[in-house]
Amino acid sequence: MPEAPPVIDAFFTVTENGRETGFVTRGGRAARFDWDTGRMADGARPLERMWPALPAAFRSGFDAVLVTADPWSMVFRGAQCLLLNPLDGSVAEVSTIAARLPGLPQPFPQGIDAALASGAGQEVYLFAGDQCARYDLRAMNVVEVAPLERMWPGLAQHAPAFTAGIDAAVSRPSQGAFHFFHAADSTGGTLATRTVTETARPVDDTTWPGLVPTFAPGFAYVQVGRNIDVIDLESDRDVETLDINPHSDSTTALQVSPDGRLLYVWTHTQRLCLDTTTRRIVADLPFASGESPACGVAFSAGASLVHGATKNWEQGKLYLDTFRAGTTERTQRVELRAQDLRAALSAQDDGADLKASGIGADMGSAVASPDDRFVYLGVDLDGRGAVVEVDVRAGRLRQAFRMPAGNAFTIALSPDGVHLHAAGREGVCTFDVRNGAVVRQGVLPGCTALAVSRGGDGLYCLPWDWDTKEGLLIADPLSHAVRRRIPVGGSGGPGHPHAIAFDYAGTFAFLSEEHANAVVIVDTETYDMVRAIPTRDGQRPMSIAVGPY
């Protein structure tokens, strides 16, 4: 079996004000790793955007990086090298390896695979093929060159495949630990003794949370006709068609879990869960006679739980159900009673006569607060729209927010959990969940879908009206002032996007565009439309979800 390609090209750590930050590169992109949390800190950005002063030859990728005088780091690319300050982007002294590090034997001057500072004095380790060189930066000479298994005791025992070469090496100076990467695995040990102590393990969300999906091109799951098309975002080609017919009236019929491992599909009668690595159904959530799913789902922050509304059409009851993600095990059911909602809204309605005879979900999604305590759901009470806040820890409806006009077909929550955005045909309304106050309304048009950028600085709005064709609107989350109108239709027209999803790191927004019958990709940093991927047979795309697998 061929060996897996390297999961990363380079990994290095710099320190600023006592805080250690890792930088990881793969291909022409880089992302930060937070050593304190043990997770990726943000999404991958193009190297030229992360460090604009980089020469063109270095923008397509780094072979290795060596931190020499923190934060100044020596970057290797082929036979060339330069000095980079990753904190302010300064670049200096572009040179060759042979000139910068004289005395290195072949094949080192032609390219460095990985590099690592010793943590003591000016001695560093350089890796090329199955060889490792100890180099003294003060004396500018080679101390020793030896095979990897001899230079790093324990490597052959704990990670034998690594003796053929190291793809990337990194240390965390404050802990005295180092880590090696080879193909799709990693190992590590104690830097002071150069001893490998960890058995090689796959690089995944258990060993390096977020690293693989941050750099994965990923896949788009698109509702096309009565099926789900799977598009490989590296090749922009359909790679599989799933024989599942999602709900045709919702923009949230397809949703990927935060870790990218699960795809939830809302059909007209079922809620299905698929493993995205196999694309096979792993859970068909149970519903009693007369019951069916009534909205999309919300995931807990750790993706261990999933919440969704269930409607009992025979009894006229609405429930918020919670399941263990990836299973059919229901852990909680909270009945959302019309009389409880009426009581919660009574102070807002100025004595308006609410019969409270019927309650239903508004076909959109549920969203969970960042602390996993609350779940928000758009509902309809006797034809009037509202958003309910359910305390899932206490198992009760806690409060509700009346829509000034229309329904709450789509909702989104700010990353800090403070501002709740809701929209339907009549426009967008933003609430402060701490006191129920309306922060802004009447500025933005009615929308089929809302989404908040990962950083919380942009409210993405997909206008409802087909005739106006306003394209994608990106607004200020609080003032609702439109910052950008992005045309996403065919031939440069504004277009009419139907649904939206972000990739794992929030670097790109993916839109199902009904006018051009395509999946449109928008860069969330530059607000530029990157490209459009035509759907199979030119069919209309509806719901969309994006994940790394």
Tab-separated table of C-alpha atoms in Angstrom, residues 219-232 237-247 253-255 264-267 279 535-536 540-545:
chain	number	residue	atom	x	y	z
A	219	PHE	CA	-16.255	17.937	0.537
A	220	ALA	CA	-19.544	19.681	-0.158
A	221	TYR	CA	-22.776	17.768	0.393
A	222	VAL	CA	-25.399	19.302	-1.875
A	223	GLN	CA	-29.094	18.559	-2.179
A	224	VAL	CA	-29.636	18.131	-5.918
A	225	GLY	CA	-33.036	16.874	-7.022
A	226	ARG	CA	-33.974	13.877	-4.874
A	227	ASN	CA	-30.393	13.007	-3.991
A	228	ILE	CA	-27.327	14.297	-2.183
A	229	ASP	CA	-24.298	14.925	-4.379
A	230	VAL	CA	-20.847	14.729	-2.788
A	231	ILE	CA	-18.373	17.159	-4.385
A	232	ASP	CA	-14.624	16.816	-3.840
A	237	ARG	CA	-15.937	16.944	-9.188
A	238	ASP	CA	-18.874	14.841	-8.031
A	239	VAL	CA	-17.451	11.730	-6.410
A	240	GLU	CA	-20.644	10.134	-5.121
A	241	THR	CA	-24.417	10.476	-5.218
A	242	LEU	CA	-26.290	9.410	-2.085
A	243	ASP	CA	-29.761	7.962	-2.591
A	244	ILE	CA	-31.357	10.073	0.129
A	245	ASN	CA	-34.074	12.664	-0.489
A	246	PRO	CA	-33.678	15.625	1.933
A	247	HIS	CA	-36.514	17.929	2.944
A	253	ALA	CA	-31.853	19.815	5.607
A	254	LEU	CA	-28.115	18.992	5.541
A	255	GLN	CA	-25.788	19.785	8.467
A	264	TYR	CA	-27.346	14.893	9.622
A	265	VAL	CA	-30.050	14.743	6.966
A	266	TRP	CA	-33.605	15.909	7.539
A	267	THR	CA	-36.043	14.223	5.167
A	279	ARG	CA	-20.911	8.027	3.872
A	535	THR	CA	-24.284	21.079	-10.215
A	536	ARG	CA	-24.940	17.721	-11.813
A	540	ARG	CA	-31.153	23.341	-8.900
A	541	PRO	CA	-29.118	23.032	-5.671
A	542	MET	CA	-30.924	23.421	-2.369
A	543	SER	CA	-29.517	22.619	1.082
A	544	ILE	CA	-25.745	22.431	1.452
A	545	ALA	CA	-23.272	21.276	4.090
